[in-house]
Amino acid sequence: MDVTNDVTDDVTGAPQIPEQRGERLRDAAVRYAEERHWDVLPGAWLEPVAGAGQWWDRCCCGAADCPSPGAHPTRADWADQATGSAVVARRMWARAPRASILLPTGRTFDALDVPETAGCLALARMERMDVELGPVTSTPGRRMLFFVLPGAAAKIPHLVRNQGWPPSSIDLVARGEGDYVVAPPTRVGRHGSSVQWARRPTAANRWLPDAEELVSALAYACGREGR
């Protein structure tokens, strides 16, 4: 994977995470807006806490049972706050340097979200077949997200049925309008691991594939995963 999670301890034992890689988060958010024309949004972030002689991370929202620590919007009108301006993005992360990077889906891309084992199997198969792929992320929650053209969320149930799978029988989720994904190098979860690129955004994958080009391999891999 491309992104590592550097955490060092000082003499007090408290984890030292320089602005949760604040410069990298800001620079990454600016790059996504500037180079990929993706809308970006600063979300929640992790805060180190101590207890029983151990350190761990909790979400800045303060909810002890937060289901997505460091990986969710901080306001209800988040969709209206997302920006495609690199200047505005720089300003946003200057105010909140530890904020996660959220990318709204349904605008310049949708994302096909599958279990990591199925994603790795499908990725290897598609690479052997020379399928044109877009960027792919890998999350600490052991999911992989394949970036595709917008509109996938509406088409996936039909496409999956055409592959012979009832949509409810396989773990393939299409993230489209009204949803978002978490972008590298954001740290998420109780242990503060980073979202990473399994396939980085490059000039070669600027043009995203249609979901129809990926669904056969993904549905097959997810079907095997569910057996």
Tab-separated table of C-alpha atoms in Angstrom:
chain	number	residue	atom	x	y	z
A	1	MET	CA	0.000	0.000	0.000
A	2	ASP	CA	1.061	3.579	-0.600
A	3	VAL	CA	0.402	5.370	2.664
A	4	THR	CA	1.950	4.477	6.004
A	5	ASN	CA	0.746	5.476	9.447
A	6	ASP	CA	3.601	7.139	11.342
A	7	VAL	CA	2.964	7.431	15.069
A	8	THR	CA	5.778	8.041	17.517
A	9	ASP	CA	5.800	8.427	21.271
A	10	ASP	CA	7.465	11.107	23.353
A	11	VAL	CA	8.826	10.600	26.861
A	12	THR	CA	5.334	10.910	28.358
A	13	GLY	CA	4.034	8.013	26.297
A	14	ALA	CA	1.462	10.179	24.503
A	15	PRO	CA	1.280	9.577	20.761
A	16	GLN	CA	2.746	12.464	18.802
A	17	ILE	CA	0.869	12.892	15.547
A	18	PRO	CA	1.949	16.219	14.043
A	19	GLU	CA	-1.412	17.789	13.195
A	20	GLN	CA	-2.574	14.260	12.295
A	21	ARG	CA	-0.316	14.747	9.289
A	22	GLY	CA	-2.122	18.058	8.905
A	23	GLU	CA	0.069	19.325	6.095
A	24	ARG	CA	-0.403	16.109	4.187
A	25	LEU	CA	-4.147	16.149	4.704
A	26	ARG	CA	-4.387	19.742	3.541
A	27	ASP	CA	-2.091	19.178	0.590
A	28	ALA	CA	-3.912	15.997	-0.397
A	29	ALA	CA	-7.305	17.733	-0.239
A	30	VAL	CA	-6.001	20.608	-2.352
A	31	ARG	CA	-4.510	18.172	-4.863
A	32	TYR	CA	-7.780	16.249	-5.199
A	33	ALA	CA	-9.652	19.478	-5.937
A	34	GLU	CA	-6.989	20.962	-8.169
A	35	GLU	CA	-5.789	17.947	-10.133
A	36	ARG	CA	-8.830	15.648	-10.166
A	37	HIS	CA	-11.598	18.252	-9.898
A	38	TRP	CA	-13.153	16.279	-7.062
A	39	ASP	CA	-15.281	18.064	-4.478
A	40	VAL	CA	-13.734	17.782	-1.020
A	41	LEU	CA	-15.088	18.281	2.473
A	42	PRO	CA	-13.355	18.398	5.869
A	43	GLY	CA	-14.936	15.876	8.218
A	44	ALA	CA	-14.399	14.610	11.753
A	45	TRP	CA	-10.953	13.704	13.091
A	46	LEU	CA	-9.379	11.497	15.740
A	47	GLU	CA	-8.199	12.630	19.150
A	48	PRO	CA	-5.839	10.554	21.335
A	49	VAL	CA	-7.189	9.607	24.769
A	50	ALA	CA	-5.719	7.617	27.633
A	51	GLY	CA	-7.161	5.017	29.951
A	52	ALA	CA	-6.007	1.969	31.898
A	53	GLY	CA	-2.423	2.701	30.945
A	54	GLN	CA	-3.161	2.678	27.214
A	55	TRP	CA	-3.671	5.214	24.453
A	56	TRP	CA	-6.257	4.961	21.724
A	57	ASP	CA	-8.138	7.251	19.362
A	58	ARG	CA	-11.653	8.546	19.649
A	59	CYS	CA	-13.737	10.664	17.312
A	60	CYS	CA	-13.822	14.406	17.870
A	61	CYS	CA	-17.642	14.195	17.871
A	62	GLY	CA	-17.359	12.882	21.440
A	63	ALA	CA	-19.745	9.956	20.960
A	64	ALA	CA	-18.363	6.937	22.793
A	65	ASP	CA	-20.184	4.649	20.362
A	66	CYS	CA	-19.397	6.611	17.192
A	67	PRO	CA	-19.774	4.056	14.360
A	68	SER	CA	-17.283	5.830	12.090
A	69	PRO	CA	-14.573	7.508	14.202
A	70	GLY	CA	-12.851	10.219	12.214
A	71	ALA	CA	-14.790	9.306	9.081
A	72	HIS	CA	-18.017	11.297	8.946
A	73	PRO	CA	-19.227	14.858	8.323
A	74	THR	CA	-19.412	17.258	11.245
A	75	ARG	CA	-22.523	19.126	10.131
A	76	ALA	CA	-25.912	18.272	8.688
A	77	ASP	CA	-25.490	20.482	5.626
A	78	TRP	CA	-22.210	18.845	4.667
A	79	ALA	CA	-23.223	18.314	1.038
A	80	ASP	CA	-23.592	22.065	0.553
A	81	GLN	CA	-20.199	22.754	2.144
A	82	ALA	CA	-18.155	20.530	-0.173
A	83	THR	CA	-15.981	22.472	-2.595
A	84	GLY	CA	-14.147	21.860	-5.821
A	85	SER	CA	-12.000	24.957	-5.331
A	86	ALA	CA	-8.386	24.353	-4.346
A	87	VAL	CA	-8.253	27.835	-2.781
A	88	VAL	CA	-11.295	27.163	-0.601
A	89	ALA	CA	-10.023	23.683	0.300
A	90	ARG	CA	-6.716	25.143	1.470
A	91	ARG	CA	-8.602	27.615	3.624
A	92	MET	CA	-10.855	24.898	5.091
A	93	TRP	CA	-7.957	22.687	6.183
A	94	ALA	CA	-6.021	25.689	7.469
A	95	ARG	CA	-8.889	26.117	9.944
A	96	ALA	CA	-9.162	22.390	10.724
A	97	PRO	CA	-5.785	20.784	9.885
A	98	ARG	CA	-6.657	17.392	11.419
A	99	ALA	CA	-9.977	17.060	9.593
A	100	SER	CA	-10.571	13.937	7.563
A	101	ILE	CA	-10.885	14.256	3.791
A	102	LEU	CA	-14.342	13.310	2.579
A	103	LEU	CA	-15.195	13.056	-1.109
A	104	PRO	CA	-18.914	13.332	-1.946
A	105	THR	CA	-20.035	10.672	-4.397
A	106	GLY	CA	-22.580	11.096	-7.179
A	107	ARG	CA	-20.821	14.165	-8.573
A	108	THR	CA	-17.621	13.398	-10.479
A	109	PHE	CA	-17.593	9.733	-9.502
A	110	ASP	CA	-19.466	6.942	-7.717
A	111	ALA	CA	-17.733	4.184	-5.753
A	112	LEU	CA	-18.306	0.431	-5.694
A	113	ASP	CA	-17.675	-0.739	-2.124
A	114	VAL	CA	-16.780	-4.411	-1.560
A	115	PRO	CA	-15.052	-6.568	1.096
A	116	GLU	CA	-11.263	-6.433	0.914
A	117	THR	CA	-10.808	-10.106	0.044
A	118	ALA	CA	-13.328	-9.858	-2.794
A	119	GLY	CA	-11.782	-6.586	-3.944
A	120	CYS	CA	-8.290	-8.072	-4.115
A	121	LEU	CA	-9.555	-11.089	-6.056
A	122	ALA	CA	-11.488	-8.894	-8.494
A	123	LEU	CA	-8.613	-6.435	-8.863
A	124	ALA	CA	-6.167	-9.202	-9.772
A	125	ARG	CA	-8.630	-10.667	-12.253
A	126	MET	CA	-9.327	-7.326	-13.918
A	127	GLU	CA	-5.625	-6.501	-14.167
A	128	ARG	CA	-4.999	-9.829	-15.922
A	129	MET	CA	-7.809	-8.965	-18.341
A	130	ASP	CA	-6.416	-5.439	-18.913
A	131	VAL	CA	-9.638	-3.833	-17.707
A	132	GLU	CA	-9.265	-0.047	-17.522
A	133	LEU	CA	-9.528	0.807	-13.836
A	134	GLY	CA	-9.898	4.046	-11.955
A	135	PRO	CA	-8.501	4.814	-8.490
A	136	VAL	CA	-9.173	2.232	-5.754
A	137	THR	CA	-8.985	2.802	-1.998
A	138	SER	CA	-8.407	0.314	0.804
A	139	THR	CA	-9.802	1.086	4.256
A	140	PRO	CA	-8.817	-0.076	7.756
A	141	GLY	CA	-12.299	-1.600	7.934
A	142	ARG	CA	-11.146	-4.088	5.292
A	143	ARG	CA	-13.171	-2.643	2.435
A	144	MET	CA	-12.075	-1.656	-1.048
A	145	LEU	CA	-13.750	1.077	-3.065
A	146	PHE	CA	-13.507	1.225	-6.856
A	147	PHE	CA	-14.088	4.672	-8.387
A	148	VAL	CA	-16.377	4.630	-11.432
A	149	LEU	CA	-18.416	7.080	-13.476
A	150	PRO	CA	-21.363	8.769	-11.733
A	151	GLY	CA	-24.705	7.015	-12.049
A	152	ALA	CA	-23.453	3.602	-10.917
A	153	ALA	CA	-25.606	3.561	-7.794
A	154	ALA	CA	-28.775	3.571	-9.881
A	155	LYS	CA	-27.538	0.880	-12.281
A	156	ILE	CA	-25.880	-1.623	-9.959
A	157	PRO	CA	-28.986	-3.612	-8.878
A	158	HIS	CA	-29.896	-4.235	-12.528
A	159	LEU	CA	-26.316	-5.016	-13.509
A	160	VAL	CA	-25.894	-7.462	-10.632
A	161	ARG	CA	-29.136	-9.256	-11.552
A	162	ASN	CA	-27.855	-9.601	-15.103
A	163	GLN	CA	-24.839	-11.421	-13.659
A	164	GLY	CA	-27.187	-13.928	-12.038
A	165	TRP	CA	-26.990	-12.616	-8.476
A	166	PRO	CA	-29.870	-11.235	-6.408
A	167	PRO	CA	-28.509	-7.826	-5.260
A	168	SER	CA	-29.291	-8.621	-1.626
A	169	SER	CA	-27.237	-11.827	-1.756
A	170	ILE	CA	-23.821	-10.229	-2.279
A	171	ASP	CA	-21.933	-7.539	-0.377
A	172	LEU	CA	-21.520	-4.987	-3.157
A	173	VAL	CA	-22.591	-1.453	-2.251
A	174	ALA	CA	-22.733	1.414	-4.735
A	175	ARG	CA	-22.084	4.817	-3.185
A	176	GLY	CA	-23.692	7.591	-5.199
A	177	GLU	CA	-25.572	10.834	-4.746
A	178	GLY	CA	-25.970	11.860	-1.103
A	179	ASP	CA	-23.105	9.681	0.092
A	180	TYR	CA	-19.343	10.098	0.437
A	181	VAL	CA	-16.090	8.184	0.737
A	182	VAL	CA	-13.063	8.819	2.940
A	183	ALA	CA	-9.874	9.673	1.062
A	184	PRO	CA	-6.214	8.931	1.884
A	185	PRO	CA	-4.283	9.713	3.986
A	186	THR	CA	-7.134	10.120	6.499
A	187	ARG	CA	-6.768	8.145	9.731
A	188	VAL	CA	-9.919	6.450	10.962
A	189	GLY	CA	-11.102	4.031	13.630
A	190	ARG	CA	-10.172	3.342	17.206
A	191	HIS	CA	-6.577	2.476	16.297
A	192	GLY	CA	-6.052	5.351	13.891
A	193	SER	CA	-5.072	3.416	10.788
A	194	SER	CA	-4.949	5.208	7.447
A	195	VAL	CA	-7.146	4.865	4.413
A	196	GLN	CA	-4.761	4.045	1.567
A	197	TRP	CA	-4.672	3.905	-2.195
A	198	ALA	CA	-4.635	0.399	-3.651
A	199	ARG	CA	-4.450	2.185	-7.026
A	200	ARG	CA	-3.447	5.823	-6.874
A	201	PRO	CA	-5.077	8.559	-8.956
A	202	THR	CA	-2.778	9.122	-11.938
A	203	ALA	CA	-2.954	10.697	-15.364
A	204	ALA	CA	-3.507	7.198	-16.753
A	205	ASN	CA	-6.732	6.651	-14.795
A	206	ARG	CA	-8.184	10.150	-15.059
A	207	TRP	CA	-10.977	8.781	-17.249
A	208	LEU	CA	-13.075	6.542	-15.031
A	209	PRO	CA	-14.626	3.257	-16.136
A	210	ASP	CA	-18.342	2.631	-16.254
A	211	ALA	CA	-19.656	0.347	-13.513
A	212	GLU	CA	-20.723	-2.102	-16.218
A	213	GLU	CA	-17.049	-2.765	-17.023
A	214	LEU	CA	-16.279	-3.841	-13.437
A	215	VAL	CA	-19.460	-5.454	-12.215
A	216	SER	CA	-18.818	-8.944	-13.613
A	217	ALA	CA	-15.520	-9.382	-11.745
A	218	LEU	CA	-16.769	-7.669	-8.596
A	219	ALA	CA	-20.053	-9.583	-8.417
A	220	TYR	CA	-18.270	-12.898	-8.987
A	221	ALA	CA	-15.702	-12.143	-6.267
A	222	CYS	CA	-18.371	-10.990	-3.827
A	223	GLY	CA	-20.407	-14.104	-4.573
A	224	ARG	CA	-17.431	-16.306	-3.714
A	225	GLU	CA	-16.837	-14.260	-0.566
A	226	GLY	CA	-20.406	-14.886	0.597
A	227	ARG	CA	-20.324	-18.668	0.233
